[in-house]
CSV table of C-alpha atoms in Angstrom, one decimal:
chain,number,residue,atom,x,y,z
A,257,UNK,CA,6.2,8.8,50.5
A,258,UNK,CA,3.7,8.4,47.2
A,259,UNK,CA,3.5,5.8,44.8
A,260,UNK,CA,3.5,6.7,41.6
A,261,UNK,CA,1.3,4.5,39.3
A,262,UNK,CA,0.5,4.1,36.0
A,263,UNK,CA,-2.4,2.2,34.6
A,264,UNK,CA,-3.2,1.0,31.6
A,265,UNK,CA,-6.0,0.7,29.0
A,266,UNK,CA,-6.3,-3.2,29.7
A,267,UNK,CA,-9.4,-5.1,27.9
A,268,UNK,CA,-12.0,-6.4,29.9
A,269,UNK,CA,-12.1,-9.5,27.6
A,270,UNK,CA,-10.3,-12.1,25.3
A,271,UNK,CA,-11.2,-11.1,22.2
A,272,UNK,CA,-11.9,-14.3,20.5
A,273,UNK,CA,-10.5,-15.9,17.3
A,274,UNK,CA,-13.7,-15.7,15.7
A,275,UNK,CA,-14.4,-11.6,16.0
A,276,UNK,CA,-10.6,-11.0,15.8
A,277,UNK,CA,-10.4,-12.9,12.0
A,278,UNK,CA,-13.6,-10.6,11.2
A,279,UNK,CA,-11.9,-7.9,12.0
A,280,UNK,CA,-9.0,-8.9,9.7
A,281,UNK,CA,-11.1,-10.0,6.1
A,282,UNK,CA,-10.5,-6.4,5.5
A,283,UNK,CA,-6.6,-7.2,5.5
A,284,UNK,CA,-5.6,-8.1,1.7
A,285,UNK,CA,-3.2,-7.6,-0.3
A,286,UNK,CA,-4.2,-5.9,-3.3
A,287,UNK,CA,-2.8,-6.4,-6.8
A,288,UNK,CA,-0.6,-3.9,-8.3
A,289,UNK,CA,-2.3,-1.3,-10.8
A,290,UNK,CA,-1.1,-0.6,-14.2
A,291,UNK,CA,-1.9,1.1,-16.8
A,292,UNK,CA,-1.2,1.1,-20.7
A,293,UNK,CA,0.8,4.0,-22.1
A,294,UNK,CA,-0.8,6.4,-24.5
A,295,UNK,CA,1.7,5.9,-27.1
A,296,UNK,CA,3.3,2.8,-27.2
A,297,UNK,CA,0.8,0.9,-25.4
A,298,UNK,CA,3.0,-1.1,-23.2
A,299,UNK,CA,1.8,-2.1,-19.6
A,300,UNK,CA,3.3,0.7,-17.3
A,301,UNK,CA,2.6,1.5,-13.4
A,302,UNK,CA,1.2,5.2,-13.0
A,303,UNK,CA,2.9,8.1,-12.2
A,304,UNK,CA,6.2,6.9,-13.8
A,305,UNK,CA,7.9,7.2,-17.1
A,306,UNK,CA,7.4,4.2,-19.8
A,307,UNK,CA,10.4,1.8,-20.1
A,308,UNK,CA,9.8,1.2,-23.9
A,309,UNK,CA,9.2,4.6,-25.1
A,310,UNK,CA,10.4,6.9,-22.4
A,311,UNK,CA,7.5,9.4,-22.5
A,312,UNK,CA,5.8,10.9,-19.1
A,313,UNK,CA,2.3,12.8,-20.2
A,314,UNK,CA,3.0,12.9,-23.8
A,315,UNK,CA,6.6,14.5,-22.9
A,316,UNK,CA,9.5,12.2,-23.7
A,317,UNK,CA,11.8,12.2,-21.0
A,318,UNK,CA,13.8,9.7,-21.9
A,319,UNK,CA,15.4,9.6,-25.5
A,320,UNK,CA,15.5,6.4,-26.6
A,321,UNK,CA,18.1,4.9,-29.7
A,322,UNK,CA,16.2,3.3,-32.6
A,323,UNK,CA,17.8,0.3,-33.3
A,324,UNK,CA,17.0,0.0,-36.5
């Protein structure tokens, strides 16, 4: 009869609060990007089409109704 065992990768020490919050400064959350939009200027995240003028890389995309 054998035993099968498995071990572990266990650490030899407590890591302590102070090393373990050093490792973590590098944890933050970051503030979202934007950028402004070519043509109408309005605040828009990149990669995606403007809300206000519905243009993507100087294509519109999105026709948009004057309401005037």
């Amino acid at each position: 009869m054998r035993l099968e065992l498995q071990l572990f990768a266990v650490p030899f020490r407590k890591v302590s609060k102070t090393r373990g919050r050093k490792r973590r400064t590098h944890y933050k959350i970051s503030e979202n990007t934007t950028t402004t939009c070519p043509k109408c200027g309005a605040t828009v995240k990149p990669h995606r089409v403007c809300k206000e003028c519905g243009t993507y890389k100087g294509k519109e995309i999105i026709k948009q109704e004057d309401a005037a």
